[in-house]
XYZ file of C-alpha atoms in Angstrom:
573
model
C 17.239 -6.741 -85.838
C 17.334 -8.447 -89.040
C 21.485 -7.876 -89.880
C 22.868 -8.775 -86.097
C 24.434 -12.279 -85.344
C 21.715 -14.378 -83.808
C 22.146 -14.398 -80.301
C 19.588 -16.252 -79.296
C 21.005 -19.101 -77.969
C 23.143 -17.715 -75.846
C 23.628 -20.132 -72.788
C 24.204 -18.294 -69.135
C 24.839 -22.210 -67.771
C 28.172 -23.173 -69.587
C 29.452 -19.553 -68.898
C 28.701 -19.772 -65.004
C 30.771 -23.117 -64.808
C 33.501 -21.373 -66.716
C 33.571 -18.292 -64.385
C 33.957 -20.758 -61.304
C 37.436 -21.565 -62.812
C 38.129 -17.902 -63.686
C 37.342 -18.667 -67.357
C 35.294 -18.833 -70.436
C 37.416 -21.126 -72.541
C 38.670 -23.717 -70.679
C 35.807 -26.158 -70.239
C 35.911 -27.356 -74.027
C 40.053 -27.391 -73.499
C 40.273 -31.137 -72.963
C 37.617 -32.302 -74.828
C 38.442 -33.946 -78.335
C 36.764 -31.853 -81.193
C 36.442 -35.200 -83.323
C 33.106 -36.734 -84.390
C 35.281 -40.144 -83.967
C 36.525 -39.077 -80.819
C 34.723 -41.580 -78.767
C 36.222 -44.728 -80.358
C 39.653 -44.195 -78.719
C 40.640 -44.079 -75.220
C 43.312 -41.646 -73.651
C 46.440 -43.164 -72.069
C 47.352 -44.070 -68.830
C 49.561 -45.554 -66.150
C 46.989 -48.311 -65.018
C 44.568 -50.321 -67.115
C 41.872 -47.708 -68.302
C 38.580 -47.835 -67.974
C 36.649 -50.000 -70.614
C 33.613 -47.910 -71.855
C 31.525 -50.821 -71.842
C 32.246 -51.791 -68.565
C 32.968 -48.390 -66.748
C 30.477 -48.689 -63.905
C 31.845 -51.927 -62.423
C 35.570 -51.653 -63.237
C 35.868 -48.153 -61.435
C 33.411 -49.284 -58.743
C 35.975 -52.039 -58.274
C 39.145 -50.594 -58.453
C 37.703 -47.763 -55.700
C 36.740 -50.260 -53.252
C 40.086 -52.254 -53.122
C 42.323 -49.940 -55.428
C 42.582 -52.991 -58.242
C 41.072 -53.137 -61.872
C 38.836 -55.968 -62.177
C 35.875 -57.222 -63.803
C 33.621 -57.518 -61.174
C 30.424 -59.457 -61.392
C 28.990 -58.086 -58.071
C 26.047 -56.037 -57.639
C 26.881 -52.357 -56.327
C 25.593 -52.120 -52.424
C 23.806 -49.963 -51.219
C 24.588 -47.411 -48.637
C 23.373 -43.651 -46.884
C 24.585 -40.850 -48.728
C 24.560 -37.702 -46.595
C 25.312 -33.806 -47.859
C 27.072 -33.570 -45.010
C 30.879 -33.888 -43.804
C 32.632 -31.059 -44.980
C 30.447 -28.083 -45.774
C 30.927 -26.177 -48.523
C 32.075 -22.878 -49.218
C 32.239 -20.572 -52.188
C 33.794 -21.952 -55.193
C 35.882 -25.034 -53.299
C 35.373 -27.547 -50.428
C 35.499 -26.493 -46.892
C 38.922 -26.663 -44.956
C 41.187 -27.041 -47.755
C 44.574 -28.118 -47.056
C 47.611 -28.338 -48.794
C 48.881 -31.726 -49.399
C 52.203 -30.936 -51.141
C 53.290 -27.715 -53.439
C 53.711 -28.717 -56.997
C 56.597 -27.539 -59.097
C 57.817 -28.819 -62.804
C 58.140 -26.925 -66.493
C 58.038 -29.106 -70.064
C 57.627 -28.045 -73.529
C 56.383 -29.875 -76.634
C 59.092 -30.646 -78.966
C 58.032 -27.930 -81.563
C 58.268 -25.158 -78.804
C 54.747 -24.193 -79.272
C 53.027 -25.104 -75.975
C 54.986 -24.645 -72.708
C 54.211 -26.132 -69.665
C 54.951 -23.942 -66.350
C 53.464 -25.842 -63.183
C 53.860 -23.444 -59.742
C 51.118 -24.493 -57.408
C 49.560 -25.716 -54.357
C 48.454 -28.978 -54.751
C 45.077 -28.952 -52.911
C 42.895 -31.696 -51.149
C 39.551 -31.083 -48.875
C 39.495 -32.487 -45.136
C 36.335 -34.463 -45.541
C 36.098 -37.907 -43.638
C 35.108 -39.864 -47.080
C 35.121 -39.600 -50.721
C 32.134 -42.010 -51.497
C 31.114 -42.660 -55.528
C 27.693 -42.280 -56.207
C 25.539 -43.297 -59.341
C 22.967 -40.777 -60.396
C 20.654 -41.013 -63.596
C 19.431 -37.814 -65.514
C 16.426 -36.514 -63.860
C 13.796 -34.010 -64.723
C 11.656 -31.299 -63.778
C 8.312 -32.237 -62.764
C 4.713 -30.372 -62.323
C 5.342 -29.970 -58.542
C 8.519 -28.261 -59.208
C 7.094 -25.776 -62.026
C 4.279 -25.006 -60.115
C 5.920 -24.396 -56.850
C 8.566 -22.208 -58.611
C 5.156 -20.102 -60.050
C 3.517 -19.550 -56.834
C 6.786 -18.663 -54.849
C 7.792 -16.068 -57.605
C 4.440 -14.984 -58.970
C 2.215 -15.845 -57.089
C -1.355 -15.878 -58.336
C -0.779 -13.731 -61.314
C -2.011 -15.321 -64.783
C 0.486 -16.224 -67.214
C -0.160 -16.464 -70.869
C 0.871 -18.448 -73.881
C 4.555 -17.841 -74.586
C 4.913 -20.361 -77.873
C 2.848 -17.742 -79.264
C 4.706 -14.537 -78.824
C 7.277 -12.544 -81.136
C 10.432 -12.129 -80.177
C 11.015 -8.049 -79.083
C 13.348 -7.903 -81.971
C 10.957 -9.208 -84.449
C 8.265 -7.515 -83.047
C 10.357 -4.297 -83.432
C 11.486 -4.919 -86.734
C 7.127 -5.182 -87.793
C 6.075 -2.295 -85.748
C 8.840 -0.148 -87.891
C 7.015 -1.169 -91.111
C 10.452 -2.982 -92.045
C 10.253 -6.281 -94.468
C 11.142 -9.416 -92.234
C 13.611 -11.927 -92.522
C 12.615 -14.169 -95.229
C 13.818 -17.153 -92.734
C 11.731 -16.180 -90.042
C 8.994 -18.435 -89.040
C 6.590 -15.964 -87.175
C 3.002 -17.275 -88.722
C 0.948 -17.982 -85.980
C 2.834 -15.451 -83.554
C 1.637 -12.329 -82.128
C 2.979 -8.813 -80.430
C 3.069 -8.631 -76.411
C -0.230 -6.689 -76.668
C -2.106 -9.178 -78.059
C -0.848 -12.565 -75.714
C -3.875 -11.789 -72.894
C -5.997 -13.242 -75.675
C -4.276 -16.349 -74.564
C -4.222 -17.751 -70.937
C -2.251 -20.772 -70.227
C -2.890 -23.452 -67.100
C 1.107 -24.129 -65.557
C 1.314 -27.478 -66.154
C 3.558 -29.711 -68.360
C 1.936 -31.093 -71.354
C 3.609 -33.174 -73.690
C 4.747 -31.410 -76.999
C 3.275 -34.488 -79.052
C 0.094 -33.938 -77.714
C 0.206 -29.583 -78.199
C 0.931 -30.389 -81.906
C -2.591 -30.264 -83.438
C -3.668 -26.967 -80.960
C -0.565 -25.061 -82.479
C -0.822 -26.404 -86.024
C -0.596 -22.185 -87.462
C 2.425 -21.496 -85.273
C 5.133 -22.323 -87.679
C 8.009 -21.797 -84.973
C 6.151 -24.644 -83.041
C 6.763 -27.081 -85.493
C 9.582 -26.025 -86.895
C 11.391 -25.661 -83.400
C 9.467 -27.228 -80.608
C 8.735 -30.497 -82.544
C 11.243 -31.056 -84.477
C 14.224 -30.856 -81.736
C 12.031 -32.684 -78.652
C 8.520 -34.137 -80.482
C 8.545 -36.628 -77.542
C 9.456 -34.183 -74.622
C 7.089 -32.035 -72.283
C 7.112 -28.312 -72.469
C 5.666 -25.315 -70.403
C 5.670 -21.605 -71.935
C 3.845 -18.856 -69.760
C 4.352 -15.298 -69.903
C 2.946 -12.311 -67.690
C 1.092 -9.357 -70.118
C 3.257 -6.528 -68.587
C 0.310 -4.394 -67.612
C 2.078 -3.998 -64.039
C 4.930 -2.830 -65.877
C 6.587 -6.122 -65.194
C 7.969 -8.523 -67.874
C 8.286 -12.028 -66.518
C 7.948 -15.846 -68.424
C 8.889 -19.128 -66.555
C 9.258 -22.136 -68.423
C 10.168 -25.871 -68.522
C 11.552 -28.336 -71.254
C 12.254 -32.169 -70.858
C 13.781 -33.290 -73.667
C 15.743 -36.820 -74.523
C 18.223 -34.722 -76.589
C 18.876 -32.140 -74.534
C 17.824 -33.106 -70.915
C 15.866 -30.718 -68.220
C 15.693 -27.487 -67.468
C 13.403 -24.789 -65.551
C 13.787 -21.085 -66.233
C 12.090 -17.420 -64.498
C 12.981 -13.855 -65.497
C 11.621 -11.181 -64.230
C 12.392 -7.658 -65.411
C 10.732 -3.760 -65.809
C 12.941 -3.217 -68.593
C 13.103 -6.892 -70.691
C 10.314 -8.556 -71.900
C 13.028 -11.618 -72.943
C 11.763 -14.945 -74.333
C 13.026 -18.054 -72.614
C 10.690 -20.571 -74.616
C 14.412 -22.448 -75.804
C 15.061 -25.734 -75.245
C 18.631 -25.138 -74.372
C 18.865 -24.768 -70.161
C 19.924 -21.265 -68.907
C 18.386 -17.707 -68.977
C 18.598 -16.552 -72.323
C 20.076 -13.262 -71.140
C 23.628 -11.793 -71.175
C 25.505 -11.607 -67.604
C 28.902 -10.816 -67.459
C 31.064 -9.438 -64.096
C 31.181 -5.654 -63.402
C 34.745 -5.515 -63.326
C 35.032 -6.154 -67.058
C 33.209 -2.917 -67.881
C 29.958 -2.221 -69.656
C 31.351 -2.349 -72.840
C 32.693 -6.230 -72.620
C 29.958 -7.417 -74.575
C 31.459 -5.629 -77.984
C 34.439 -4.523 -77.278
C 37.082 -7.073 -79.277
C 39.888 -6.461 -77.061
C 38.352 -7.407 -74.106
C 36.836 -9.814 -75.358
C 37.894 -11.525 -78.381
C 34.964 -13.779 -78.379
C 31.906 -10.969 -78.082
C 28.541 -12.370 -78.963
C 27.735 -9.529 -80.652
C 28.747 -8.723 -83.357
C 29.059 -5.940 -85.370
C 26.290 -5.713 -88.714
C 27.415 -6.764 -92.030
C 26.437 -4.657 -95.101
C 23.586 -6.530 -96.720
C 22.907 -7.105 -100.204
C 19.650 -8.209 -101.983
C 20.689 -11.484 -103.275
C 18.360 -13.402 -105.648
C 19.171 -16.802 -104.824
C 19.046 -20.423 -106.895
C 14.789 -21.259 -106.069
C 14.419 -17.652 -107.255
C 13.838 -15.901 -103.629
C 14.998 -13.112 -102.934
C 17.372 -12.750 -99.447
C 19.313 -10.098 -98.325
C 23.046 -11.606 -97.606
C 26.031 -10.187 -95.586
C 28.699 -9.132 -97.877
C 31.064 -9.770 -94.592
C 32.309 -5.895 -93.950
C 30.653 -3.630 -91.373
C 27.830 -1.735 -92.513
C 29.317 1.856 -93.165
C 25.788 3.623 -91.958
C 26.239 1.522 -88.420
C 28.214 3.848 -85.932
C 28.745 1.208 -82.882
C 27.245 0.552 -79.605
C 26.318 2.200 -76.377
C 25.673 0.680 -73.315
C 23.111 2.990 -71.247
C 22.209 1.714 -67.507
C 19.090 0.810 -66.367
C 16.809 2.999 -64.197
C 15.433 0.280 -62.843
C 17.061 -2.804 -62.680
C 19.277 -2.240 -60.136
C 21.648 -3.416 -57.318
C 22.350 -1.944 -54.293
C 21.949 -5.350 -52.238
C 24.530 -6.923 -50.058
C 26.623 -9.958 -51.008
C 24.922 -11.598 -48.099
C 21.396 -10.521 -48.322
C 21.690 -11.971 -52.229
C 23.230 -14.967 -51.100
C 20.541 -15.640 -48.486
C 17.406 -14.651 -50.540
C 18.637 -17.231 -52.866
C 19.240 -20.219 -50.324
C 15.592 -19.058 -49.035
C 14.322 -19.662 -52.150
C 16.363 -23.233 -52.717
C 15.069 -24.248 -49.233
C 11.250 -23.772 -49.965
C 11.830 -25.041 -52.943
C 12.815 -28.292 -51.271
C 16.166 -28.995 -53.263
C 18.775 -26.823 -50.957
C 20.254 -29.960 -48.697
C 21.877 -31.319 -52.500
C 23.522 -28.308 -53.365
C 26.103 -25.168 -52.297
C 27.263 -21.888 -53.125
C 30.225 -21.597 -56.038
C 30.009 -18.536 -56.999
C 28.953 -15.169 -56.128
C 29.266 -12.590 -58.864
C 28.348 -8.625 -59.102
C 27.253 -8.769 -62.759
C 25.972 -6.625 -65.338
C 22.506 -8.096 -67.365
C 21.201 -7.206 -70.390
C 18.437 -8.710 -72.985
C 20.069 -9.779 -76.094
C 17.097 -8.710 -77.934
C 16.228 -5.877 -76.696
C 18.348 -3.303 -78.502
C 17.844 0.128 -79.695
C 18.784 0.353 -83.755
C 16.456 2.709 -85.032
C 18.171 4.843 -88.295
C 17.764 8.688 -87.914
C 17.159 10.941 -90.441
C 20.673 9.933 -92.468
C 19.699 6.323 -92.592
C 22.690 6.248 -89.749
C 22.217 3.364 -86.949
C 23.214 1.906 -83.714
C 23.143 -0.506 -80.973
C 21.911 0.796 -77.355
C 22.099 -1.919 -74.595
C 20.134 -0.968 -71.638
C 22.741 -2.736 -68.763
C 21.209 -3.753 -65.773
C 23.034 -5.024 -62.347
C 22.271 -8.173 -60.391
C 24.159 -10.580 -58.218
C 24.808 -14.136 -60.117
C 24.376 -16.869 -57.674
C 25.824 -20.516 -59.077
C 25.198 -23.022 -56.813
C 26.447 -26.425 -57.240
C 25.947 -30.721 -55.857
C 28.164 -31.110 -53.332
C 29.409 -34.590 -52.613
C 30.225 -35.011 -49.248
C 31.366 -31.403 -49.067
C 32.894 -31.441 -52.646
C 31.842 -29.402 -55.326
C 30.447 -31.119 -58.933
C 32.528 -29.205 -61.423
C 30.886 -29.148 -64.823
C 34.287 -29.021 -66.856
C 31.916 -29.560 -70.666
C 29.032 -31.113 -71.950
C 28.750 -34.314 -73.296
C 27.764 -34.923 -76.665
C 26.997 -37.130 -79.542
C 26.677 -36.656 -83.380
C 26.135 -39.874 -84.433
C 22.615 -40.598 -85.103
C 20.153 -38.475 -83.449
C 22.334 -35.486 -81.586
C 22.040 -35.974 -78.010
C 23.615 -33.342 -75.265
C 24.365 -33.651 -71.704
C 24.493 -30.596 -70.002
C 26.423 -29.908 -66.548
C 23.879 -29.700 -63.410
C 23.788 -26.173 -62.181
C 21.608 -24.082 -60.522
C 21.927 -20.194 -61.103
C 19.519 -17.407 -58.582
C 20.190 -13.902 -59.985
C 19.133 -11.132 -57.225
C 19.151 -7.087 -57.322
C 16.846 -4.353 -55.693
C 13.736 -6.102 -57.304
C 14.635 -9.412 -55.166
C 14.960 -12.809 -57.373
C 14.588 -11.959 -61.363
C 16.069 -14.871 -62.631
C 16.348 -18.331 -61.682
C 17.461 -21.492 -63.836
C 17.201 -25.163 -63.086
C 19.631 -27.038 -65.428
C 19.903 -30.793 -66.175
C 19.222 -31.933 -62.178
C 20.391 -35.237 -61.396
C 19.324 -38.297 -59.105
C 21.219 -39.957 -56.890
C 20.089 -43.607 -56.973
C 22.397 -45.023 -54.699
C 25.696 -45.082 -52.861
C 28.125 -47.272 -54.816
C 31.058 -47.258 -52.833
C 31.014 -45.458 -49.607
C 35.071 -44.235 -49.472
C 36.365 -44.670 -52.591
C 40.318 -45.154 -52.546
C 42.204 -42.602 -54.580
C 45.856 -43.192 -56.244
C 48.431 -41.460 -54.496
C 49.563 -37.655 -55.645
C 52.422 -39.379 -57.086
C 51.068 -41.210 -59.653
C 48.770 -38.719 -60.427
C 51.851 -36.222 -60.983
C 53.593 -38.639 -63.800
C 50.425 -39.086 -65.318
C 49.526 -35.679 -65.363
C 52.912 -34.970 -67.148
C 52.498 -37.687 -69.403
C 49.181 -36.444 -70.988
C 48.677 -32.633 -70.648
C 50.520 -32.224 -73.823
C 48.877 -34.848 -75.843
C 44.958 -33.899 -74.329
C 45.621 -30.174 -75.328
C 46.468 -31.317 -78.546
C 43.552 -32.960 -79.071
C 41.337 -30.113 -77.940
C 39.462 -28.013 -80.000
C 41.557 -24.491 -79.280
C 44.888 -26.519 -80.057
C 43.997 -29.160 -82.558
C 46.717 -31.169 -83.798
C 49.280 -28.114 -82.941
C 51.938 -30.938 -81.569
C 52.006 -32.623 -85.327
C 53.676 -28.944 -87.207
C 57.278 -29.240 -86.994
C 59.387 -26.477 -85.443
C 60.415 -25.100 -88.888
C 56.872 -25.208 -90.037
C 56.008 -23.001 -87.073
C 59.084 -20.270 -87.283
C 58.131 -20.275 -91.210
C 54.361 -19.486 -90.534
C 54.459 -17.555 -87.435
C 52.038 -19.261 -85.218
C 51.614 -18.528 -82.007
C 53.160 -20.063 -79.245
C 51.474 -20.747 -75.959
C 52.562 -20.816 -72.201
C 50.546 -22.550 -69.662
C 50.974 -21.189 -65.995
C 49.309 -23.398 -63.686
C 48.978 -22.282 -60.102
C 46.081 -24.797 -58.817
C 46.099 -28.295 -58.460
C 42.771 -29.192 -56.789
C 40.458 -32.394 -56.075
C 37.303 -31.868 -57.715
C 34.122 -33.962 -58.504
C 33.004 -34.978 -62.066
C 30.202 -36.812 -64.041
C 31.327 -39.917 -65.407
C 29.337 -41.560 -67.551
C 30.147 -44.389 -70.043
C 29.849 -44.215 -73.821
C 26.651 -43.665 -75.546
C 24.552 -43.502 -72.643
C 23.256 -40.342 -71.631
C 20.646 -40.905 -68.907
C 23.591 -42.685 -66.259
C 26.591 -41.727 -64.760
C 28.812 -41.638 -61.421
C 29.753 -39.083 -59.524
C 33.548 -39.317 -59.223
C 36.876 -37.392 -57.553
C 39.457 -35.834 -60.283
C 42.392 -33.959 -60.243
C 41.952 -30.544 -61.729
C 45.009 -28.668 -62.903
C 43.844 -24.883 -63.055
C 45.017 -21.764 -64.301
C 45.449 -19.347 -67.419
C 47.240 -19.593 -70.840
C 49.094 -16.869 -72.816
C 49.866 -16.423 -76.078
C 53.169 -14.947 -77.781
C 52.051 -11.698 -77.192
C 51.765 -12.088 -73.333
C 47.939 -11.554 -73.777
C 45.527 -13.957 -71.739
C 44.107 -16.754 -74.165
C 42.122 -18.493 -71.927
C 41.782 -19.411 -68.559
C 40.303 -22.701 -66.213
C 40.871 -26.266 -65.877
C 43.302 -27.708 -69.032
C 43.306 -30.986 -67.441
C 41.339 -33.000 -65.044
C 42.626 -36.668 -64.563
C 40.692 -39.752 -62.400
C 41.733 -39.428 -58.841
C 40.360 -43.580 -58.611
C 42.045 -45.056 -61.798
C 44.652 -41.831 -63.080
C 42.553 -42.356 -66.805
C 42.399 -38.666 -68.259
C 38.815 -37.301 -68.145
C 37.281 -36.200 -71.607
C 34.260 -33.606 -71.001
C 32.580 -34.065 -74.248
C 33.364 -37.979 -74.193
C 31.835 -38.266 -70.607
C 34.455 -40.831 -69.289
């Protein structure tokens, strides 16, 4: 569907972590939006942490509650799942430590401040740091994942096939997108030509026997030349769809994903982790996905008018003049006949630990989330023009539980609050560790790995945590400044109060009604293969704007529970 946003790269993974907090938005909240955001350091009631030396200050200070540069090694020590076991979306046996109450307002009057909430802490014997390095998937995994969801069905060459979309677009005689780069590709009745063996194979090494696939090099090698790759797809003769695939990349890190479907034949050969499939809960209707007062932020959008545009090299392109195309007449979302879900709550939740446990990675993880959802291919959509050239968009909306399941550390939950980026030099991305099972009436259809971590060792066995206190002053010292150095609020504290009446802006209230500890990657600058596993303080809950409508919901802040520094998601540390 040439004259659609590109949806491709939609990421189910970031979106799961957002839902655990009740939220889309919030994960990016704290994170500076700067390129140069890394060469500064937020403030802080004790000495913060000193990027070069993060490991061994924080190590340190958790063992006897003192910053120090400390020239020891890091012991080693037994790190257990167990303790406090894990339930949905928090750790077990949560108590409340104190309740929470305060109000403050930035001096402009455009952010407000409204704290009413249980502060929150878990009843777990220990809250031990642990270092972990960025791991991958390996052959063993892939190929255990394809016998336990397969089985011995042959799966064929997925680099090579069109997207539905595409292949649409060709089958309807229509011109393609000059940009596309389809040579070397072919339709879903032509991939049994092309049997695959499911193992990894390095992408430097699959150059040469894809050297006519232009989306090979053009996508494959150019964003992870050095990182291994697996693409296999069933032919659908069953009347199945399914693909599983794996990419390790140094830019992007590891992921494994399956879909299985009777109605989507959806391409998953991305680099990006998650399923590359739309999943939002029930509750929000059918018609979330483009309906803008739902929600503001729908990935799809609605066509442009196109114009044939002759550009400067002399092509010729067809370019959105930026208004909706007066022959489109908007969407319909039509339910599935056949993916659907009559299942339990339970009976989703334990076909999913079945499959963790003979999988062999259950004892690291636990259940976040358990969401009734609605699914549906972002490719896969009806706009055929009738006889008046007049066009569409039909969603066929499927129903399937969304499992998230999360590390647990010592019976606390790994929250993945962003991702952590660079710019400078060759991009580099680290994604939050997840897990995601999605279940209906045809059993497990989807499953993604994302960015799995390794524990190398125990650092400090019970790390000692600043007391609620401090945390509380420093929390009211720096929510202010952190969400003004956030990408939704950027800067918003430096426009006087004048400036703001005179341009109508809007003016946002924060009502937080959670104060929880939480787990966190920490990791120190620049490096993205290291990290520690650390307790935060996460203050939770949703934002309006002037208009009393919800602007976004989740974590705003989430501040060190060992040394009180504020946590940056996209910074790491």
């Amino acid at each position: 569907m040439r004259n659609r946003k590109n949806t491709q790269l939609n990421r189910i993974t970031k979106k799961a972590a957002g839902l655990l907090l009740a939220g889309l938005m919030a994960a990016s909240l704290p994170a500076c939006g700067k390129d140069n955001a890394d060469l500064t350091e937020p403030g802080t009631s004790r000495a913060p942490i000193d990027p070069a030396k993060a490991s061994r200050n924080l190590v340190k200070q958790a063992e006897d509650g003192t910053v120090a540069d400390s020239t020891e090694s890091p012991k080693q020590a037994d790190f257990t799942t167990d303790g406090a076991s894990v339930q949905e979306g928090q750790a077990a046996n949560m108590k409340e430590l104190e309740h929470m109450k305060t109000g403050f307002s930035s001096e402009n009057g455009l952010l407000n401040i409204q704290v009413d909430a249980p502060v929150l802490i878990p009843e777990c014997d220990a809250y031990p740091i642990l270092s972990v390095k960025r791991g991958t998937v390996d052959d063993a995994l892939l190929k255990k994942t394809k016998e336990l969801l397969l089985g011995d069905t042959q799966l064929y060459d997925g680099v090579r096939l069109l997207s539905p979309d595409r292949e649409a677009t060709l089958a309807r005689g229509e011109e393609p997108d000059p940009m596309w780069k389809i040579k070397g590709q072919v339709p879903y009745s032509e991939i049994g030509k092309y049997p695959v063996e499911v193992q990894l194979s390095k992408v430097s090494e699959l150059s040469k026997g894809y050297s006519e696939v232009e989306e090979f090099s053009d996508y494959y090698e150019s964003l992870m030349k050095d990182g291994d790759l697996f693409y296999g797809v069933t032919d659908g003769k069953d009347g199945t769809y399914a693909n599983l695939c794996v990419t390790n990349s140094r830019r992007y890190g590891s992921s494994l994903k399956f879909f299985r479907s009777k109605d989507y034949n959806v391409r998953s050969g991305l680099v990006l982790p998650g399923l590359n499939i739309y999943s939002w809960p029930v509750g929000e209707g059918k018609d979330y996905l483009y309906n803008e007062a739902k929600n503001p932020t729908m990935p799809i959008g609605f066509p442009s008018k196109m114009t044939e545009t002759k550009m400067e090299n002399g092509e010729i392109q067809y370019v959105g003049d930026g208004k909706v195309d007066p022959d489109f007449t908007g969407c319909k979302a039509t339910d599935s006949e056949t993916e659907t879900n009559n299942l339990t709550r339970e009976d989703a939740v334990r076909q999913a630990e079945e499959l963790l446990q003979k999988l062999g990675i259950e004892k690291d993880y636990a259940l976040a989330a358990a969401m009734d959802e609605y699914i549906t291919d972002p490719e896969h959509i009806s706009s055929e023009k009738d006889a008046n050239g007049k066009y569409g968009y039909e969603f066929l909306v499927g129903r399937a539980w969304h499992l998230v399941f999360q590390r647990g550390v010592n019976g606390n939950l790994v929250e993945n609050y962003g991702e952590k980026y660079s710019y400078h030099g060759e991009k580099k991305v680290w994604f939050g560790e997840v897990i995601e099972v999605f279940v209906n009436d045809n059993g497990i259809i989807g499953l993604a790995i994302s960015d799995p971590l390794t524990v190398s060792e125990v650092v400090v066995d019970d790390g000692k945590l600043l007391s609620f206190e401090e945390i509380r002053k420093i929390y009211e010292a720096s929510q202010l400044e952190s969400l003004n150095h956030s990408t939704s609020f950027d800067s918003i504290l430096s426009m006087s109060a004048e400036d703001a009446e005179k341009t109508e802006i809007d003016k946002y209230t924060f009502k937080i009604d959670q104060v929880s500890l939480r787990y966190v990657l920490i990791s120190e600058k620049n490096d993205f293969q290291r990290g520690l596993l650390v307790p935060v303080w996460s203050f939770e809950g949703t934002c309006y704007d002037t208009k009393n409508n919800i602007y976004a919901k989740g974590s705003f802040l989430q501040i060190n529970a060992v040394d009180g520094t504020v946590y940056n998601a996209q910074l790491g540390y």
